[in-house]
Amino acid sequence: GAGVSQSPRYKVTKRGQDVALRCDPISGHVSLYWYRQALGQGPEFLTYFNYEAQQDKSGLPNDRFSAERPEGSISTLTIQRTEQRDSAMYRCASSLRDSPTGANVLTFGAGSRLTVL
Amino acid sequence: AQSVTQLGSHVSVSEGALVLLRCNYSSSVPPYLFWYVQYPNQGLQLLLKYTTGATLVKGINGFEAEFKKSETSFHLTKPSAHMSDAAEYFCAVSYGGATNKLIFGTGTLLAVQP
């Protein structure tokens, strides 16, 4: 597609429920990133995919968080047994990766705002 | 740990006045440097980036930033603020490598007064 598409835009859930957030990157973009942004903070790195391979998951806060990108395109971030502290904006970004300058320009989606009651 | 510091979580300027948003990074190795802007209910949009070469970088909407290695800074400026510049601005760095992820500052909310 023309841009990075995320769904749902807004999700309200009760504590203890599982949620799945979807990201559809720009067509042809090899790299895909998930970030979390709490209110009043900058985006915080969660995980990174190169094609379908999850190459860095160092930012996932605990084992309730997982992500996949099975065919190297659409990705899903899953949060199990949600807690109130999981409430945040979850942002997905994609990039071509192989920039001639080495600088990685990420294109971000509008985000999925998660509220856990 | 590598980090990015943005001084001033809120900055208010009058329309037509100079905009100066500060960004400092902490590392001995100069990173790639970025400024992103976030308008309400929208995704982060790239304003400008520094990779190599000329240290004064021009971006969209009349913004520019200067990389100063001696000061480990990458401050964002615009000579004359417009009402439409009201948004949140994020400075970010990356160091390449296998992940090449962006590390963001905490952001500066810019208000433009008429």
PDB file of C-alpha atoms in Angstrom:
ATOM      1  CA  GLY A   1       0.000   0.000   0.000  1.00  0.00           C
ATOM      2  CA  ALA A   2       0.871   3.671  -0.110  1.00  0.00           C
ATOM      3  CA  GLY A   3       1.670   3.907   3.570  1.00  0.00           C
ATOM      4  CA  VAL A   4       2.004   1.822   6.714  1.00  0.00           C
ATOM      5  CA  SER A   5      -1.430   0.710   7.816  1.00  0.00           C
ATOM      6  CA  GLN A   6      -2.241  -0.286  11.383  1.00  0.00           C
ATOM      7  CA  SER A   7      -5.392  -1.763  12.841  1.00  0.00           C
ATOM      8  CA  PRO A   8      -7.307  -1.330  14.967  1.00  0.00           C
ATOM      9  CA  ARG A   9      -6.734   2.397  15.464  1.00  0.00           C
ATOM     10  CA  TYR A  10      -8.290   2.186  18.919  1.00  0.00           C
ATOM     11  CA  LYS A  11      -8.670  -0.810  21.179  1.00  0.00           C
ATOM     12  CA  VAL A  12     -10.236  -0.840  24.624  1.00  0.00           C
ATOM     13  CA  THR A  13      -9.974  -4.086  26.532  1.00  0.00           C
ATOM     14  CA  LYS A  14     -10.352  -5.401  30.033  1.00  0.00           C
ATOM     15  CA  ARG A  15      -7.429  -6.445  32.140  1.00  0.00           C
ATOM     16  CA  GLY A  16      -6.515 -10.069  31.519  1.00  0.00           C
ATOM     17  CA  GLN A  17      -7.711 -10.201  27.917  1.00  0.00           C
ATOM     18  CA  ASP A  18      -5.429 -10.893  24.968  1.00  0.00           C
ATOM     19  CA  VAL A  19      -5.077  -8.344  22.164  1.00  0.00           C
ATOM     20  CA  ALA A  20      -3.626  -8.533  18.675  1.00  0.00           C
ATOM     21  CA  LEU A  21      -2.428  -5.475  16.808  1.00  0.00           C
ATOM     22  CA  ARG A  22      -1.849  -5.625  13.076  1.00  0.00           C
ATOM     23  CA  CYS A  23       0.643  -3.832  10.856  1.00  0.00           C
ATOM     24  CA  ASP A  24       0.639  -3.802   7.061  1.00  0.00           C
ATOM     25  CA  PRO A  25       3.938  -2.226   5.914  1.00  0.00           C
ATOM     26  CA  ILE A  26       4.711  -0.445   2.682  1.00  0.00           C
ATOM     27  CA  SER A  27       4.948  -2.939  -0.141  1.00  0.00           C
ATOM     28  CA  GLY A  28       8.533  -4.035  -0.693  1.00  0.00           C
ATOM     29  CA  HIS A  29       9.809  -2.807   2.645  1.00  0.00           C
ATOM     30  CA  VAL A  30      12.113  -5.419   4.085  1.00  0.00           C
ATOM     31  CA  SER A  31      12.451  -4.094   7.602  1.00  0.00           C
ATOM     32  CA  LEU A  32       9.610  -3.801  10.095  1.00  0.00           C
ATOM     33  CA  TYR A  33       9.740  -2.309  13.588  1.00  0.00           C
ATOM     34  CA  TRP A  34       7.333  -2.155  16.486  1.00  0.00           C
ATOM     35  CA  TYR A  35       7.501   0.709  18.955  1.00  0.00           C
ATOM     36  CA  ARG A  36       5.500   1.600  22.053  1.00  0.00           C
ATOM     37  CA  GLN A  37       4.816   5.187  23.017  1.00  0.00           C
ATOM     38  CA  ALA A  38       3.492   6.057  26.445  1.00  0.00           C
ATOM     39  CA  LEU A  39       1.799   9.387  27.029  1.00  0.00           C
ATOM     40  CA  GLY A  40       4.357  12.184  27.159  1.00  0.00           C
ATOM     41  CA  GLN A  41       7.212   9.946  26.061  1.00  0.00           C
ATOM     42  CA  GLY A  42       9.053   9.204  22.863  1.00  0.00           C
ATOM     43  CA  PRO A  43       8.575   5.938  20.991  1.00  0.00           C
ATOM     44  CA  GLU A  44      10.379   3.024  22.619  1.00  0.00           C
ATOM     45  CA  PHE A  45      11.740   0.158  20.511  1.00  0.00           C
ATOM     46  CA  LEU A  46      10.080  -3.231  20.992  1.00  0.00           C
ATOM     47  CA  THR A  47      11.152  -5.552  18.187  1.00  0.00           C
ATOM     48  CA  TYR A  48      12.547  -5.749  14.655  1.00  0.00           C
ATOM     49  CA  PHE A  49      11.944  -8.035  11.670  1.00  0.00           C
ATOM     50  CA  ASN A  50      14.100  -8.504   8.614  1.00  0.00           C
ATOM     51  CA  TYR A  51      11.708 -10.140   6.153  1.00  0.00           C
ATOM     52  CA  GLU A  52      10.047 -12.868   8.259  1.00  0.00           C
ATOM     53  CA  ALA A  53      12.940 -13.268  10.687  1.00  0.00           C
ATOM     54  CA  GLN A  54      12.605 -11.621  14.085  1.00  0.00           C
ATOM     55  CA  GLN A  55      16.172 -10.450  14.505  1.00  0.00           C
ATOM     56  CA  ASP A  56      15.852  -8.301  17.596  1.00  0.00           C
ATOM     57  CA  LYS A  57      13.290  -8.628  20.355  1.00  0.00           C
ATOM     58  CA  SER A  58      15.340  -6.988  23.038  1.00  0.00           C
ATOM     59  CA  GLY A  59      12.726  -4.297  23.656  1.00  0.00           C
ATOM     60  CA  LEU A  60       9.811  -6.599  24.435  1.00  0.00           C
ATOM     61  CA  PRO A  61       9.100  -5.895  28.115  1.00  0.00           C
ATOM     62  CA  ASN A  62       8.193  -9.454  29.163  1.00  0.00           C
ATOM     63  CA  ASP A  63       6.992 -12.789  27.815  1.00  0.00           C
ATOM     64  CA  ARG A  64       3.390 -11.601  27.533  1.00  0.00           C
ATOM     65  CA  PHE A  65       4.481  -9.697  24.433  1.00  0.00           C
ATOM     66  CA  SER A  66       5.164 -11.501  21.172  1.00  0.00           C
ATOM     67  CA  ALA A  67       5.287 -10.625  17.504  1.00  0.00           C
ATOM     68  CA  GLU A  68       5.336 -12.449  14.213  1.00  0.00           C
ATOM     69  CA  ARG A  69       5.666 -11.727  10.528  1.00  0.00           C
ATOM     70  CA  PRO A  70       5.166 -15.159   8.960  1.00  0.00           C
ATOM     71  CA  GLU A  71       5.314 -14.226   5.273  1.00  0.00           C
ATOM     72  CA  GLY A  72       7.603 -11.250   5.506  1.00  0.00           C
ATOM     73  CA  SER A  73       4.833  -8.726   5.029  1.00  0.00           C
ATOM     74  CA  ILE A  74       2.003  -8.228   7.555  1.00  0.00           C
ATOM     75  CA  SER A  75       3.007  -8.388  11.192  1.00  0.00           C
ATOM     76  CA  THR A  76       1.026  -8.988  14.352  1.00  0.00           C
ATOM     77  CA  LEU A  77       1.968  -7.847  17.837  1.00  0.00           C
ATOM     78  CA  THR A  78       0.172  -9.876  20.502  1.00  0.00           C
ATOM     79  CA  ILE A  79      -0.155  -8.974  24.154  1.00  0.00           C
ATOM     80  CA  GLN A  80      -1.442 -11.747  26.389  1.00  0.00           C
ATOM     81  CA  ARG A  81      -3.168 -11.223  29.739  1.00  0.00           C
ATOM     82  CA  THR A  82      -3.143  -7.460  29.339  1.00  0.00           C
ATOM     83  CA  GLU A  83      -2.419  -5.206  32.292  1.00  0.00           C
ATOM     84  CA  GLN A  84      -3.234  -1.538  32.814  1.00  0.00           C
ATOM     85  CA  ARG A  85       0.431  -0.617  32.397  1.00  0.00           C
ATOM     86  CA  ASP A  86       0.235  -1.926  28.805  1.00  0.00           C
ATOM     87  CA  SER A  87      -1.940   1.057  27.865  1.00  0.00           C
ATOM     88  CA  ALA A  88      -0.060   3.041  25.238  1.00  0.00           C
ATOM     89  CA  MET A  89       0.155   3.878  21.553  1.00  0.00           C
ATOM     90  CA  TYR A  90       1.719   1.021  19.609  1.00  0.00           C
ATOM     91  CA  ARG A  91       3.439   2.133  16.431  1.00  0.00           C
ATOM     92  CA  CYS A  92       4.673   0.125  13.501  1.00  0.00           C
ATOM     93  CA  ALA A  93       7.290   1.339  11.038  1.00  0.00           C
ATOM     94  CA  SER A  94       8.853  -0.093   7.919  1.00  0.00           C
ATOM     95  CA  SER A  95      11.878   0.689   5.788  1.00  0.00           C
ATOM     96  CA  LEU A  96      13.747  -0.437   2.719  1.00  0.00           C
ATOM     97  CA  ARG A  97      16.743  -1.199   4.892  1.00  0.00           C
ATOM     98  CA  ASP A  98      19.451  -1.057   2.242  1.00  0.00           C
ATOM     99  CA  SER A  99      19.908   2.685   2.059  1.00  0.00           C
ATOM    100  CA  PRO A 100      23.051   3.797   0.212  1.00  0.00           C
ATOM    101  CA  THR A 101      23.954   6.098   3.078  1.00  0.00           C
ATOM    102  CA  GLY A 102      23.407   3.471   5.746  1.00  0.00           C
ATOM    103  CA  ALA A 103      20.838   5.719   7.407  1.00  0.00           C
ATOM    104  CA  ASN A 104      17.612   3.869   7.976  1.00  0.00           C
ATOM    105  CA  VAL A 105      14.597   6.056   7.240  1.00  0.00           C
ATOM    106  CA  LEU A 106      11.532   4.627   8.927  1.00  0.00           C
ATOM    107  CA  THR A 107       8.008   5.317   7.737  1.00  0.00           C
ATOM    108  CA  PHE A 108       5.535   5.111  10.585  1.00  0.00           C
ATOM    109  CA  GLY A 109       1.910   4.143  10.688  1.00  0.00           C
ATOM    110  CA  ALA A 110      -0.691   6.167  12.591  1.00  0.00           C
ATOM    111  CA  GLY A 111      -0.543   3.713  15.469  1.00  0.00           C
ATOM    112  CA  SER A 112      -2.931   1.615  17.519  1.00  0.00           C
ATOM    113  CA  ARG A 113      -4.001   3.176  20.798  1.00  0.00           C
ATOM    114  CA  LEU A 114      -4.538   0.491  23.429  1.00  0.00           C
ATOM    115  CA  THR A 115      -6.447   1.188  26.621  1.00  0.00           C
ATOM    116  CA  VAL A 116      -6.596  -1.520  29.259  1.00  0.00           C
ATOM    117  CA  LEU A 117      -9.309  -1.020  31.862  1.00  0.00           C
TER     118      LEU A 117
ATOM    119  CA  ALA B   1      23.740   3.526  27.216  1.00  0.00           C
ATOM    120  CA  GLN B   2      23.174   5.600  24.132  1.00  0.00           C
ATOM    121  CA  SER B   3      20.476   8.211  24.640  1.00  0.00           C
ATOM    122  CA  VAL B   4      18.884  11.327  23.245  1.00  0.00           C
ATOM    123  CA  THR B   5      18.002  14.363  25.348  1.00  0.00           C
ATOM    124  CA  GLN B   6      15.507  16.978  24.282  1.00  0.00           C
ATOM    125  CA  LEU B   7      15.590  20.042  26.513  1.00  0.00           C
ATOM    126  CA  GLY B   8      12.154  21.485  27.081  1.00  0.00           C
ATOM    127  CA  SER B   9       9.115  19.248  26.884  1.00  0.00           C
ATOM    128  CA  HIS B  10       6.992  22.293  25.989  1.00  0.00           C
ATOM    129  CA  VAL B  11       8.058  25.281  23.895  1.00  0.00           C
ATOM    130  CA  SER B  12       5.798  28.210  23.054  1.00  0.00           C
ATOM    131  CA  VAL B  13       6.585  30.831  20.426  1.00  0.00           C
ATOM    132  CA  SER B  14       4.668  33.606  18.734  1.00  0.00           C
ATOM    133  CA  GLU B  15       3.726  33.328  15.108  1.00  0.00           C
ATOM    134  CA  GLY B  16       6.619  34.709  13.044  1.00  0.00           C
ATOM    135  CA  ALA B  17       9.196  34.154  15.782  1.00  0.00           C
ATOM    136  CA  LEU B  18      12.242  31.897  15.637  1.00  0.00           C
ATOM    137  CA  VAL B  19      11.738  28.256  16.523  1.00  0.00           C
ATOM    138  CA  LEU B  20      14.592  26.489  18.335  1.00  0.00           C
ATOM    139  CA  LEU B  21      14.171  22.936  19.580  1.00  0.00           C
ATOM    140  CA  ARG B  22      17.179  21.388  21.271  1.00  0.00           C
ATOM    141  CA  CYS B  23      18.554  17.881  20.914  1.00  0.00           C
ATOM    142  CA  ASN B  24      21.715  16.331  22.346  1.00  0.00           C
ATOM    143  CA  TYR B  25      22.929  12.764  22.021  1.00  0.00           C
ATOM    144  CA  SER B  26      25.261  10.840  24.281  1.00  0.00           C
ATOM    145  CA  SER B  27      27.825   8.720  22.510  1.00  0.00           C
ATOM    146  CA  SER B  28      31.417   9.044  21.425  1.00  0.00           C
ATOM    147  CA  VAL B  29      30.553   7.777  17.972  1.00  0.00           C
ATOM    148  CA  PRO B  30      28.499  10.229  15.898  1.00  0.00           C
ATOM    149  CA  PRO B  31      25.193   8.650  15.006  1.00  0.00           C
ATOM    150  CA  TYR B  32      22.804   9.185  12.172  1.00  0.00           C
ATOM    151  CA  LEU B  33      20.449  11.935  13.333  1.00  0.00           C
ATOM    152  CA  PHE B  34      16.796  12.540  12.604  1.00  0.00           C
ATOM    153  CA  TRP B  35      13.950  14.874  13.450  1.00  0.00           C
ATOM    154  CA  TYR B  36      10.393  13.576  13.211  1.00  0.00           C
ATOM    155  CA  VAL B  37       7.160  15.535  13.647  1.00  0.00           C
ATOM    156  CA  GLN B  38       3.902  14.159  14.993  1.00  0.00           C
ATOM    157  CA  TYR B  39       0.624  15.869  14.279  1.00  0.00           C
ATOM    158  CA  PRO B  40      -2.478  14.847  16.264  1.00  0.00           C
ATOM    159  CA  ASN B  41      -3.908  11.479  15.218  1.00  0.00           C
ATOM    160  CA  GLN B  42      -1.186  10.988  12.623  1.00  0.00           C
ATOM    161  CA  GLY B  43       1.969   8.939  12.346  1.00  0.00           C
ATOM    162  CA  LEU B  44       5.468  10.270  12.832  1.00  0.00           C
ATOM    163  CA  GLN B  45       6.672  12.110   9.751  1.00  0.00           C
ATOM    164  CA  LEU B  46      10.323  12.603   8.851  1.00  0.00           C
ATOM    165  CA  LEU B  47      11.356  16.281   8.853  1.00  0.00           C
ATOM    166  CA  LEU B  48      15.030  15.866   8.052  1.00  0.00           C
ATOM    167  CA  LYS B  49      18.048  13.657   8.619  1.00  0.00           C
ATOM    168  CA  TYR B  50      21.812  13.908   8.878  1.00  0.00           C
ATOM    169  CA  THR B  51      23.960  11.080   7.601  1.00  0.00           C
ATOM    170  CA  THR B  52      27.289  12.401   6.307  1.00  0.00           C
ATOM    171  CA  GLY B  53      28.624  15.475   4.568  1.00  0.00           C
ATOM    172  CA  ALA B  54      27.308  18.987   5.095  1.00  0.00           C
ATOM    173  CA  THR B  55      26.447  19.541   8.722  1.00  0.00           C
ATOM    174  CA  LEU B  56      23.594  21.956   8.015  1.00  0.00           C
ATOM    175  CA  VAL B  57      20.619  19.959   6.837  1.00  0.00           C
ATOM    176  CA  LYS B  58      17.469  21.390   5.330  1.00  0.00           C
ATOM    177  CA  GLY B  59      14.152  19.637   5.678  1.00  0.00           C
ATOM    178  CA  ILE B  60      10.514  20.088   4.839  1.00  0.00           C
ATOM    179  CA  ASN B  61       8.330  23.030   5.847  1.00  0.00           C
ATOM    180  CA  GLY B  62      11.300  25.400   6.197  1.00  0.00           C
ATOM    181  CA  PHE B  63      12.990  23.545   9.040  1.00  0.00           C
ATOM    182  CA  GLU B  64      16.715  22.969   9.258  1.00  0.00           C
ATOM    183  CA  ALA B  65      19.135  21.441  11.741  1.00  0.00           C
ATOM    184  CA  GLU B  66      22.872  21.646  12.281  1.00  0.00           C
ATOM    185  CA  PHE B  67      25.014  18.763  13.443  1.00  0.00           C
ATOM    186  CA  LYS B  68      27.716  19.965  15.839  1.00  0.00           C
ATOM    187  CA  LYS B  69      30.007  17.091  16.753  1.00  0.00           C
ATOM    188  CA  SER B  70      31.907  19.089  19.378  1.00  0.00           C
ATOM    189  CA  GLU B  71      28.655  19.798  21.199  1.00  0.00           C
ATOM    190  CA  THR B  72      27.006  16.432  20.404  1.00  0.00           C
ATOM    191  CA  SER B  73      23.979  18.434  19.314  1.00  0.00           C
ATOM    192  CA  PHE B  74      21.465  18.483  16.476  1.00  0.00           C
ATOM    193  CA  HIS B  75      19.171  21.423  17.234  1.00  0.00           C
ATOM    194  CA  LEU B  76      16.150  22.089  15.014  1.00  0.00           C
ATOM    195  CA  THR B  77      15.383  25.636  13.862  1.00  0.00           C
ATOM    196  CA  LYS B  78      12.936  27.550  11.718  1.00  0.00           C
ATOM    197  CA  PRO B  79      13.318  31.304  11.164  1.00  0.00           C
ATOM    198  CA  SER B  80       9.626  32.148  11.316  1.00  0.00           C
ATOM    199  CA  ALA B  81       6.990  30.032  13.049  1.00  0.00           C
ATOM    200  CA  HIS B  82       3.639  29.366  11.438  1.00  0.00           C
ATOM    201  CA  MET B  83       0.470  28.286  13.184  1.00  0.00           C
ATOM    202  CA  SER B  84       0.619  25.006  11.266  1.00  0.00           C
ATOM    203  CA  ASP B  85       3.952  24.163  12.937  1.00  0.00           C
ATOM    204  CA  ALA B  86       2.183  23.377  16.205  1.00  0.00           C
ATOM    205  CA  ALA B  87       2.950  19.699  16.799  1.00  0.00           C
ATOM    206  CA  GLU B  88       5.196  17.390  18.772  1.00  0.00           C
ATOM    207  CA  TYR B  89       8.772  17.055  17.592  1.00  0.00           C
ATOM    208  CA  PHE B  90      11.045  14.102  18.236  1.00  0.00           C
ATOM    209  CA  CYS B  91      14.789  13.875  17.822  1.00  0.00           C
ATOM    210  CA  ALA B  92      16.145  10.394  17.101  1.00  0.00           C
ATOM    211  CA  VAL B  93      19.479   8.680  16.499  1.00  0.00           C
ATOM    212  CA  SER B  94      20.612   5.410  15.005  1.00  0.00           C
ATOM    213  CA  TYR B  95      23.982   3.707  14.911  1.00  0.00           C
ATOM    214  CA  GLY B  96      23.545   1.286  12.058  1.00  0.00           C
ATOM    215  CA  GLY B  97      24.277  -2.356  12.784  1.00  0.00           C
ATOM    216  CA  ALA B  98      22.044  -5.342  12.209  1.00  0.00           C
ATOM    217  CA  THR B  99      18.920  -3.769  13.679  1.00  0.00           C
ATOM    218  CA  ASN B 100      19.616  -0.139  12.802  1.00  0.00           C
ATOM    219  CA  LYS B 101      16.803   0.924  15.092  1.00  0.00           C
ATOM    220  CA  LEU B 102      15.947   4.500  15.990  1.00  0.00           C
ATOM    221  CA  ILE B 103      16.368   5.715  19.564  1.00  0.00           C
ATOM    222  CA  PHE B 104      14.020   8.596  20.302  1.00  0.00           C
ATOM    223  CA  GLY B 105      14.079  11.499  22.689  1.00  0.00           C
ATOM    224  CA  THR B 106      11.064  12.266  24.854  1.00  0.00           C
ATOM    225  CA  GLY B 107       9.739  14.894  22.479  1.00  0.00           C
ATOM    226  CA  THR B 108       9.033  18.622  22.539  1.00  0.00           C
ATOM    227  CA  LEU B 109       5.513  19.952  22.160  1.00  0.00           C
ATOM    228  CA  LEU B 110       5.594  23.171  20.164  1.00  0.00           C
ATOM    229  CA  ALA B 111       2.791  25.692  20.619  1.00  0.00           C
ATOM    230  CA  VAL B 112       2.486  28.677  18.290  1.00  0.00           C
ATOM    231  CA  GLN B 113       0.630  31.689  19.635  1.00  0.00           C
ATOM    232  CA  PRO B 114      -1.127  34.113  17.268  1.00  0.00           C
TER     233      PRO B 114
END
